[in-house]
Short mmCIF file of C-alpha atoms and ligand atoms in Angstrom, two decimals:
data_model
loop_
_atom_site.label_atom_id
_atom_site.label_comp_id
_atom_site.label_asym_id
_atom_site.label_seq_id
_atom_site.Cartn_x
_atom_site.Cartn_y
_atom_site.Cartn_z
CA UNK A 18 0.00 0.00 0.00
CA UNK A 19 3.08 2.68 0.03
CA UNK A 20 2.10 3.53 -3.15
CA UNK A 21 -0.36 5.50 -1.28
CA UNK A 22 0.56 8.78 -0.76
CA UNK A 23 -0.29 10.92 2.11
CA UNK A 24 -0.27 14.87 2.47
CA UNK A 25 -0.14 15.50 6.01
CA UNK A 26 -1.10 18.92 6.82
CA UNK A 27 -0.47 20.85 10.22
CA UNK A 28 2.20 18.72 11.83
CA UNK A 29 3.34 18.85 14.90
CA UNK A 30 6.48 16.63 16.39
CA UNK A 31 3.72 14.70 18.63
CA UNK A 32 1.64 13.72 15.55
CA UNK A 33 4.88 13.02 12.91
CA UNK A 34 5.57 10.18 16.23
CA UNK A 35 2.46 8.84 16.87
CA UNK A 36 1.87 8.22 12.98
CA UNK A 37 5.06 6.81 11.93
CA UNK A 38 5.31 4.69 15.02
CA UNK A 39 1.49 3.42 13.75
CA UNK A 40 2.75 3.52 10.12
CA UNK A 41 6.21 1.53 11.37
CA UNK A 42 6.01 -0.93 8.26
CA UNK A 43 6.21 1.99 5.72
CA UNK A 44 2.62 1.02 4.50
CA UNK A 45 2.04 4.28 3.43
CA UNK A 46 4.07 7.22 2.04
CA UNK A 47 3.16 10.21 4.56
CA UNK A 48 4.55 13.58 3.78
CA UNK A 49 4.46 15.92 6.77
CA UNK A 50 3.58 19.89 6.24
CA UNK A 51 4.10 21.98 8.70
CA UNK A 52 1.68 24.23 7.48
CA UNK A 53 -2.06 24.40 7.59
CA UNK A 54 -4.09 23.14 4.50
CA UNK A 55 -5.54 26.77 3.15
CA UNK A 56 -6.74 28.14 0.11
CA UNK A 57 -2.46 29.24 -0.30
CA UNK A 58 -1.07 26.01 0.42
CA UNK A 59 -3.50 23.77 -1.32
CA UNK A 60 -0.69 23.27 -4.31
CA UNK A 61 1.21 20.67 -2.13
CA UNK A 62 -1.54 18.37 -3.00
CA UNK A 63 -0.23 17.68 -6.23
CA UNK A 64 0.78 13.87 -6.83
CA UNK A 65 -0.55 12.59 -3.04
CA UNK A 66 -4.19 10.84 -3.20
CA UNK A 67 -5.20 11.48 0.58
CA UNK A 68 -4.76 14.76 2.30
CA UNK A 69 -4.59 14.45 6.35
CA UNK A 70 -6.22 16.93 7.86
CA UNK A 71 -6.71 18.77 11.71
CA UNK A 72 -9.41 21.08 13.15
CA UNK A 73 -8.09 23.76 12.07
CA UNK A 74 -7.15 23.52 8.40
CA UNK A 75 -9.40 25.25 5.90
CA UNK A 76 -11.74 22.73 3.73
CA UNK A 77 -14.07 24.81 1.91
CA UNK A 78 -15.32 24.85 -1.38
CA UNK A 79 -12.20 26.12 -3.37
CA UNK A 80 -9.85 24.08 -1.67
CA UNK A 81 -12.33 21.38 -2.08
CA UNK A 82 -12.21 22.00 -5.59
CA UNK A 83 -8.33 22.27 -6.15
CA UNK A 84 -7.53 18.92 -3.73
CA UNK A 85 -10.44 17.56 -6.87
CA UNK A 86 -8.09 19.28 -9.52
CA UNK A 87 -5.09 17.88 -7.62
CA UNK A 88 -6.22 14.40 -7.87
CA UNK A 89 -7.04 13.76 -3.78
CA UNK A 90 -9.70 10.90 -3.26
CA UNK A 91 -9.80 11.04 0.31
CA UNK A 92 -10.16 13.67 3.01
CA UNK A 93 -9.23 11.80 6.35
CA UNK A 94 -9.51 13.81 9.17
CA UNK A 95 -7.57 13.25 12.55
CA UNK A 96 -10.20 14.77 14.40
CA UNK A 97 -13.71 14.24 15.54
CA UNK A 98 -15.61 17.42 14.55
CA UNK A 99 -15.88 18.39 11.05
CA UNK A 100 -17.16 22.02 11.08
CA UNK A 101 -14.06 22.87 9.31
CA UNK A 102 -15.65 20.98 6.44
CA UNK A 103 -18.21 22.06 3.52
CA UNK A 104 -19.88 18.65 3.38
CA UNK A 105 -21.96 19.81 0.83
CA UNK A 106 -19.17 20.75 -1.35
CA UNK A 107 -17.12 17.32 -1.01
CA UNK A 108 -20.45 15.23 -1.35
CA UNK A 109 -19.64 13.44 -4.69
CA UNK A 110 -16.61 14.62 -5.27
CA UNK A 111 -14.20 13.81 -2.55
CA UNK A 112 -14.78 11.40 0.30
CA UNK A 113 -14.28 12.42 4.09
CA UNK A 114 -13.29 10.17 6.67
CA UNK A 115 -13.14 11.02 10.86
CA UNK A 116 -11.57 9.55 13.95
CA UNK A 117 -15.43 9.93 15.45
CA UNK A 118 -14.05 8.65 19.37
CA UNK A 119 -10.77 8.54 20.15
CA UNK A 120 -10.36 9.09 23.44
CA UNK A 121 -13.91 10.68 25.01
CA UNK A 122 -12.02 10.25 28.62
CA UNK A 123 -9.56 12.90 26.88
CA UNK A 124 -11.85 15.36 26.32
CA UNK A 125 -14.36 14.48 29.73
CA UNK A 126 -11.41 14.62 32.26
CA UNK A 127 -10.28 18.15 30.77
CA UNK A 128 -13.44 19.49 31.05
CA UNK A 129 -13.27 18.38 34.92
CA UNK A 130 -9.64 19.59 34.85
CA UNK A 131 -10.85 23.41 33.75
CA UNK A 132 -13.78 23.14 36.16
CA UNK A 133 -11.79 22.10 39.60
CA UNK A 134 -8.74 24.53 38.49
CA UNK A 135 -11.51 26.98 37.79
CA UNK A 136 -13.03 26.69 41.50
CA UNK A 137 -9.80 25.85 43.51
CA UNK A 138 -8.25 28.38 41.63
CA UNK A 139 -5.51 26.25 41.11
CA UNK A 140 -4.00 28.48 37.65
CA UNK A 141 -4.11 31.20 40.27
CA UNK A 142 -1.62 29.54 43.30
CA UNK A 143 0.32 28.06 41.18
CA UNK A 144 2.13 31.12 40.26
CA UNK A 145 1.23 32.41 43.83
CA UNK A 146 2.98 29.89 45.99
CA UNK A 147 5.97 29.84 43.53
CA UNK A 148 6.54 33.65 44.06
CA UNK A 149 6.83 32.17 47.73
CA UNK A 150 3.22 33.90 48.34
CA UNK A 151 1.51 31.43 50.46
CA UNK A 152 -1.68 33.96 51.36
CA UNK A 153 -5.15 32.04 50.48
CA UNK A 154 -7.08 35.28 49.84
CA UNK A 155 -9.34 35.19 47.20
CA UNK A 156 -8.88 31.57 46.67
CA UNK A 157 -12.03 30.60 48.69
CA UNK A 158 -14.25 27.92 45.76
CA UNK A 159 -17.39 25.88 46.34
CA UNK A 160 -18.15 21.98 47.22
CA UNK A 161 -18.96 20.39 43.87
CA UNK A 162 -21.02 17.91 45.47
CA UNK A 163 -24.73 18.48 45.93
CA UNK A 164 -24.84 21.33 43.09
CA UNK A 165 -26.33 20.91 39.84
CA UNK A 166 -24.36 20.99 36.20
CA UNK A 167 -26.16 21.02 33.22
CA UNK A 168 -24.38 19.05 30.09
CA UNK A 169 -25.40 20.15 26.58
CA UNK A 170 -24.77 17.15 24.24
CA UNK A 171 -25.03 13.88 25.82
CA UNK A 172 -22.33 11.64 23.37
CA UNK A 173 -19.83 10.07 24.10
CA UNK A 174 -17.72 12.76 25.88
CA UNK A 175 -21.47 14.13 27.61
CA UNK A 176 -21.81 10.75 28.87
CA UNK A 177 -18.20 10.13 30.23
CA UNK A 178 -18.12 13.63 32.03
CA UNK A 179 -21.57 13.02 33.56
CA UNK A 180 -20.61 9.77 35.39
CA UNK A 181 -17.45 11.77 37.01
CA UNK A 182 -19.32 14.17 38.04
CA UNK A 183 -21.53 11.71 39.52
CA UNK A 184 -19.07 10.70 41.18
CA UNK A 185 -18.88 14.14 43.08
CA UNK A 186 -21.86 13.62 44.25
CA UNK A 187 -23.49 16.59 41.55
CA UNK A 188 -27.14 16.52 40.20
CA UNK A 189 -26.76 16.49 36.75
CA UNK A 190 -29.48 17.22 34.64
CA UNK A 191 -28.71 17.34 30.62
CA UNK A 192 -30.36 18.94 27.44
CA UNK A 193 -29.79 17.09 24.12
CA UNK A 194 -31.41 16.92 20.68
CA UNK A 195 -31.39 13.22 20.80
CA UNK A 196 -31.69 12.24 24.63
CA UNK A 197 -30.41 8.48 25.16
CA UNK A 198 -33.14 7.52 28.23
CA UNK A 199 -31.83 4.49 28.91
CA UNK A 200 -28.16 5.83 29.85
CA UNK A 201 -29.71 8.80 31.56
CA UNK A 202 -31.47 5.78 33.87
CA UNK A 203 -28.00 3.82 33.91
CA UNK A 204 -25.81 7.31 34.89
CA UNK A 205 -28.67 8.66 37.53
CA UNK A 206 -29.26 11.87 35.59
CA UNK A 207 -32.42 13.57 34.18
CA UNK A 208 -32.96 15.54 30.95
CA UNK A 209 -34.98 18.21 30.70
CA UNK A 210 -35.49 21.23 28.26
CA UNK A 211 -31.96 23.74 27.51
CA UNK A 212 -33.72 26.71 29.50
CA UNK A 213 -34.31 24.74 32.49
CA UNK A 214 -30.71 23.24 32.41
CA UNK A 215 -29.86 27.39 31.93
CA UNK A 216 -31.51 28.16 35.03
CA UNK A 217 -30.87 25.69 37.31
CA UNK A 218 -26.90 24.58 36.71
CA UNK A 219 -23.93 26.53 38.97
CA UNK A 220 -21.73 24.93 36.29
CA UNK A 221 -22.80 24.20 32.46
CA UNK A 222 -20.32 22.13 30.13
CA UNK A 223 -21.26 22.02 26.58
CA UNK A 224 -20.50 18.54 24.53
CA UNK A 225 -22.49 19.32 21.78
CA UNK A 226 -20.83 19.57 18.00
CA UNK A 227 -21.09 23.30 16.55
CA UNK A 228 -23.53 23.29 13.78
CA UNK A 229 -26.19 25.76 11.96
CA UNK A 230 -28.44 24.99 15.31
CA UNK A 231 -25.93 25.20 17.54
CA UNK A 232 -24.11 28.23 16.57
CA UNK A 233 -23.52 30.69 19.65
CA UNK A 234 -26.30 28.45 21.79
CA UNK A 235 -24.55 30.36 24.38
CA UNK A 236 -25.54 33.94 23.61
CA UNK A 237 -26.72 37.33 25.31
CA UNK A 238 -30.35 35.65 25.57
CA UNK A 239 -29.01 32.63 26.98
CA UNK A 240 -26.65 33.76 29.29
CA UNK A 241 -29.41 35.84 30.81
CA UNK A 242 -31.14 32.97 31.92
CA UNK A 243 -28.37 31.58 33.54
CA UNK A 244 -27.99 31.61 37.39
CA UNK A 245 -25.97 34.24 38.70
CA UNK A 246 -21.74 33.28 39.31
CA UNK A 247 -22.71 30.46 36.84
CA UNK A 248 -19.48 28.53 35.80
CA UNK A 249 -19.20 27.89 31.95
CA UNK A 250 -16.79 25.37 30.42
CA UNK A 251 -16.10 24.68 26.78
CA UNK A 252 -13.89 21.77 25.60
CA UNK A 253 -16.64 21.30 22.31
CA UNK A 254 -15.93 24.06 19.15
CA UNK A 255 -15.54 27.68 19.78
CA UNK A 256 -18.20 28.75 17.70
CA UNK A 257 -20.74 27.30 20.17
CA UNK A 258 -20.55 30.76 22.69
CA UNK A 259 -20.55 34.16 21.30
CA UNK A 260 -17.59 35.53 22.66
CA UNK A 261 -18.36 38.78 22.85
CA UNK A 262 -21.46 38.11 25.15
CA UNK A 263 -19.29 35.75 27.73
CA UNK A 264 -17.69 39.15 27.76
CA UNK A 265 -20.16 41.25 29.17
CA UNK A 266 -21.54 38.44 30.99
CA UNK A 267 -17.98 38.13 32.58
CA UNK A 268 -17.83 41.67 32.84
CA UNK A 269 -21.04 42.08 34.96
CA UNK A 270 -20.47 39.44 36.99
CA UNK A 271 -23.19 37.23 35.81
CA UNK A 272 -20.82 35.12 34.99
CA UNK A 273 -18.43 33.63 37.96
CA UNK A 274 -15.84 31.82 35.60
CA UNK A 275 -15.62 30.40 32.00
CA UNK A 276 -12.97 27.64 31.47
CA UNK A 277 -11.99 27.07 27.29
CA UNK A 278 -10.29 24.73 25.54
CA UNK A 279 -11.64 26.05 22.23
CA UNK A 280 -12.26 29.71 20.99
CA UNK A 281 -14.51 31.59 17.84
CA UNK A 282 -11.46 32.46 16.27
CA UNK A 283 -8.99 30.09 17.58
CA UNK A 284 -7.52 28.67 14.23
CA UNK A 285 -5.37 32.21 14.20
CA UNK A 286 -3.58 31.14 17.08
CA UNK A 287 -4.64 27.92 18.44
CA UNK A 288 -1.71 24.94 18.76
CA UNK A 289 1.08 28.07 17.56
CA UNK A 290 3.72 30.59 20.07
CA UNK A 291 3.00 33.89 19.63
CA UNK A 292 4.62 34.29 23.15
CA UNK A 293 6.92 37.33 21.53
CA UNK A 294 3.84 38.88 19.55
CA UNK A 295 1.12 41.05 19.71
CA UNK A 296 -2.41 39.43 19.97
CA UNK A 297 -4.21 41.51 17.74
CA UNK A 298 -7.67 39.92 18.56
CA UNK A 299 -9.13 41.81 21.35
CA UNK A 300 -11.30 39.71 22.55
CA UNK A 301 -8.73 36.84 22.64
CA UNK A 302 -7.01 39.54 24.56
CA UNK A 303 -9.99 40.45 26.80
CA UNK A 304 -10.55 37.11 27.65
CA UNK A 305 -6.83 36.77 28.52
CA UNK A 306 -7.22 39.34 31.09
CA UNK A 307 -10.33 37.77 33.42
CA UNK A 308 -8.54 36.35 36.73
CA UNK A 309 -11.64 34.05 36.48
CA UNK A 310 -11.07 32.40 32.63
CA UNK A 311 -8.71 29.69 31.79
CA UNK A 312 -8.24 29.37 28.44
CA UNK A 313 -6.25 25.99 27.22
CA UNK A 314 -5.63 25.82 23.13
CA UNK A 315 -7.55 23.14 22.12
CA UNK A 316 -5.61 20.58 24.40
CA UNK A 317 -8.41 18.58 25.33
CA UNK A 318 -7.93 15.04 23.35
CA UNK A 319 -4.33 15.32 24.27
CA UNK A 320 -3.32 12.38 25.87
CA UNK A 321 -0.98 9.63 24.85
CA UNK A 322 -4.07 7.17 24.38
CA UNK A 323 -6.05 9.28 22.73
CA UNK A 324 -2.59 10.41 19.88
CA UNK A 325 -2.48 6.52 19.37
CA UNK A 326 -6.45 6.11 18.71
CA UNK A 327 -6.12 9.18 15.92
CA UNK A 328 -2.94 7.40 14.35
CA UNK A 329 -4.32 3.96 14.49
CA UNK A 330 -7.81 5.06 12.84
CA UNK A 331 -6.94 7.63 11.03
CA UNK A 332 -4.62 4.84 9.14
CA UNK A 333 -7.35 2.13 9.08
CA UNK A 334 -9.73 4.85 7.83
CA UNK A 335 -7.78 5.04 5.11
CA UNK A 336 -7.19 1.49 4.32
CA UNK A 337 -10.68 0.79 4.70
CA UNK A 338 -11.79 3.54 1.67
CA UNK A 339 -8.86 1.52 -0.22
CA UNK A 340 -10.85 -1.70 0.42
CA UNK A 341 -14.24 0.15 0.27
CA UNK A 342 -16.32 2.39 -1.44
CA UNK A 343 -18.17 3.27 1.52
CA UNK A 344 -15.51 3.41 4.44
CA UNK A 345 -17.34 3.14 8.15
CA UNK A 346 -16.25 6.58 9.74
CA UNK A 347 -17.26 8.18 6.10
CA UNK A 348 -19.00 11.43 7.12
CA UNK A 349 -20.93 13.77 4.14
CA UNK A 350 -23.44 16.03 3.44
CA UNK A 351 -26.66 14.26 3.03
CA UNK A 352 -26.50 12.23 6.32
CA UNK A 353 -23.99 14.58 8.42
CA UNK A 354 -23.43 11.47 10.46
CA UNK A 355 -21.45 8.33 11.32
CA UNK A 356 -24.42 6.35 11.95
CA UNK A 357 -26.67 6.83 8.89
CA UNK A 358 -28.93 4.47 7.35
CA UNK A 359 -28.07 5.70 4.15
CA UNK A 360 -25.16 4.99 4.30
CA UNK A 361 -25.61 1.67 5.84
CA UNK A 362 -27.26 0.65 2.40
CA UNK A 363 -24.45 1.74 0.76
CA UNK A 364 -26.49 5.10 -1.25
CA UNK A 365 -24.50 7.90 1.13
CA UNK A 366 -22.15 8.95 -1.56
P1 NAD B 406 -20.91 12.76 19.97
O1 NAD B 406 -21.33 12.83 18.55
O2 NAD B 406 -20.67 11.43 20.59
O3 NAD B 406 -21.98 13.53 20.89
C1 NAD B 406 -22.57 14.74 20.53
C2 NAD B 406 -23.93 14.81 21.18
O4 NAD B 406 -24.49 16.09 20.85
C3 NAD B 406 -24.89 13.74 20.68
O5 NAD B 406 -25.51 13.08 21.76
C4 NAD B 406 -25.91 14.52 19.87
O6 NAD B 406 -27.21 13.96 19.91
C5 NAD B 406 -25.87 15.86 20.57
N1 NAD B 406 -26.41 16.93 19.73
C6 NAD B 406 -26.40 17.02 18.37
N2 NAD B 406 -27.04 18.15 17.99
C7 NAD B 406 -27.45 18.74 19.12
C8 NAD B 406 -28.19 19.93 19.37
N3 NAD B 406 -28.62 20.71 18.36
N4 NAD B 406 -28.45 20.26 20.64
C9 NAD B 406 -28.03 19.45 21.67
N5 NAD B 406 -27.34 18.32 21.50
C10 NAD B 406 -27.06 17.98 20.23
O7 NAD B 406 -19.62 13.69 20.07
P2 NAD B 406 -18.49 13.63 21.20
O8 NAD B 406 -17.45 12.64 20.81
O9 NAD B 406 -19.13 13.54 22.53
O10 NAD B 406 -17.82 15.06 20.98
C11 NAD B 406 -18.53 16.25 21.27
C12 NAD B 406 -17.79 17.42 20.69
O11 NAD B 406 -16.52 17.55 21.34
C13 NAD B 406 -17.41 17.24 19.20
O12 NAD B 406 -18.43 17.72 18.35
C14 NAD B 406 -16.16 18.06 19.06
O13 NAD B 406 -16.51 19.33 18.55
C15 NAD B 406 -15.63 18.21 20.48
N6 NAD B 406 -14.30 17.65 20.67
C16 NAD B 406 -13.34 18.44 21.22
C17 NAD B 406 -12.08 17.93 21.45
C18 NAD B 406 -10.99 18.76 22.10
O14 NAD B 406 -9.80 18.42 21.99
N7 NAD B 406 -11.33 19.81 22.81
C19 NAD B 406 -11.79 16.62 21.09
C20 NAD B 406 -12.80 15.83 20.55
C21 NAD B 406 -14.06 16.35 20.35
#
């Protein structure tokens, strides 16, 4: 199968390991880019038949149409979401492949990571106590167990976070567009309608994936209805809370804390060092100045497990459109969906 040739796009020395340990028999030909796949660097496609692709990499219609012009059959993503995708565009003419679970503990645990750092203030004495500052003012957080968090998006990570915080002792109560009853029985948790999970939770974690109905579900309206000193976490896609209302809502207090691993704008600076530039998004910047926000850079499926479950699938993905027309973790634009019947009877492309 090395006559396959892969254009890797975005690598980082963590990913050029975990893929040629995976691809340790030379199986296929990988060619690593350290640059992002855009509109500019869409050329390099020339003579490879798969492009590898990351969250933030551009895949829209013109670079769509030049990896067609280029000769790419394949789109195999090392990632989970696919927002970064126009489905509709690659539907018949270029397949797209996902790593649709990895690691969900990745993703759950840093979500609880954000959350405990968040209320212990743990980002906050770390620097304290190694400036020898051992004062505990303004450190004072809040007994997770007996309060409520409300989980948009009960999949696999929803699912995995929720029996953790179970474990805490929380009430959980969950709003999602296609409840699973029978785990909410198994897990202990109830699901009930988003404005209810709005005004009851003292910490919301959203698990949902961003799409047209879940753009900015966390906006000015909704953050209204939130209890006041309400914790927010985001380990899901940026694009789910408009930024500019967590903001104000930070700004007024109506909001206690926010804790993200993702951000609206995030593929500008997301995964790079700009630790001797300017930030020249302000609200990046904003955000950057809250005592009460902790902002990772789209860290959450970072774990060794999860780097060996994108390597290992990512690679099968690929052999398995070599072998198949209709490859298992094929994602497009008619069914939007891993688990489609469509597909299932082999119409989805
Ligand atoms: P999943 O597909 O297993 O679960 C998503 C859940 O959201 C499903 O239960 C689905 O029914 C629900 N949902 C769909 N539309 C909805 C809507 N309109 N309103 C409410 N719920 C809705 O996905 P997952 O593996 O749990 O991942 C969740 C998200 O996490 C992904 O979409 C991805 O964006 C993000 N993610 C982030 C990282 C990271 O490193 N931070 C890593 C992996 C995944």
């Amino acid at each position: 199968m090395n006559d396959i040739k892969i254009a890797f796009f975005d690598a980082k020395p963590y990913d050029k390991e975990s893929f040629d340990s995976e691809n340790w028999d030379s199986r296929y030909s990988i060619t690593y880019f350290d640059s992002r796949l855009t509109e500019q660097t869409v050329s390099l496609t020339k003579g490879f038949d798969v492009v590898c692709a990351f969250v933030n990499d551009t895949i829209n219609a013109p670079v769509i149409a030049a990896l067609k012009n280029n000769g790419i059959r394949l789109i195999a993503l090392r990632c989970a979401g696919y927002n970064n995708v126009d489905l509709k565009q690659a539907y018949k003419n270029i397949h797209v492949v996902r790593v649709p679970a990895y690691s969900p503990y990745a993703v759950a645990e840093h979500a609880v990571a954000l959350m405990l750092s968040l209320n212990r203030k743990i980002h906050k004495a770390y620097s304290r106590t190694r400036d020898s500052n051992f004062s505990i003012n303004g450190f004072l957080g809040f007994d997770m167990h007996g309060k409520t968090a409300g989980v948009i998006g009960t999949g696999h990570i929803g699912q995995i976070l929720i029996s953790i915080l179970k474990g805490f002792g929380m009430n959980v109560v969950a709003y999602d567009k296609f409840p699973d009853h029978e785990r909410a029985e198994e897990l202990q948790f109830s699901y009930t309608d988003l404005d209810t999970l709005l005004g009851t939770s003292d910490i919301i974690s959203i698990h949902c994936p961003l799409n047209k109905e879940t753009h900015h579900v966390i906006n000015e309206v909704s953050i209204s209805k939130m209890k006041d000193d309400v914790m927010i976490i985001n380990t899901s896609r940026g694009g789910l809370i408009d930024t500019k209302a967590l903001v104000e809502g930070l700004k007024s207090g109506k909001i206690g804390s926010a804790g993200l691993d993702v951000y609206e704008e995030e593929s500008d600076y997301f995964f790079e060092d700009f630790s001797s530039h300017i930030i020249s998004d302000d609200i990046l910047a904003r955000l950057l100045t809250f005592p009460n926000v902790l902002i990772t850079s789209h860290q959450g499926f970072f774990t060794k497990e999860a780097l060996s479950t994108i390597a290992k699938t990512t690679l099968n993905n690929i052999a398995d459109f070599i072998k198949n027309d209709s490859p298992e973790n094929e994602i497009c634009y008619r069914c939007d969906s891993v688990s489609c019947r469509r597909k299932k009877e082999g119409k989805c492309f």
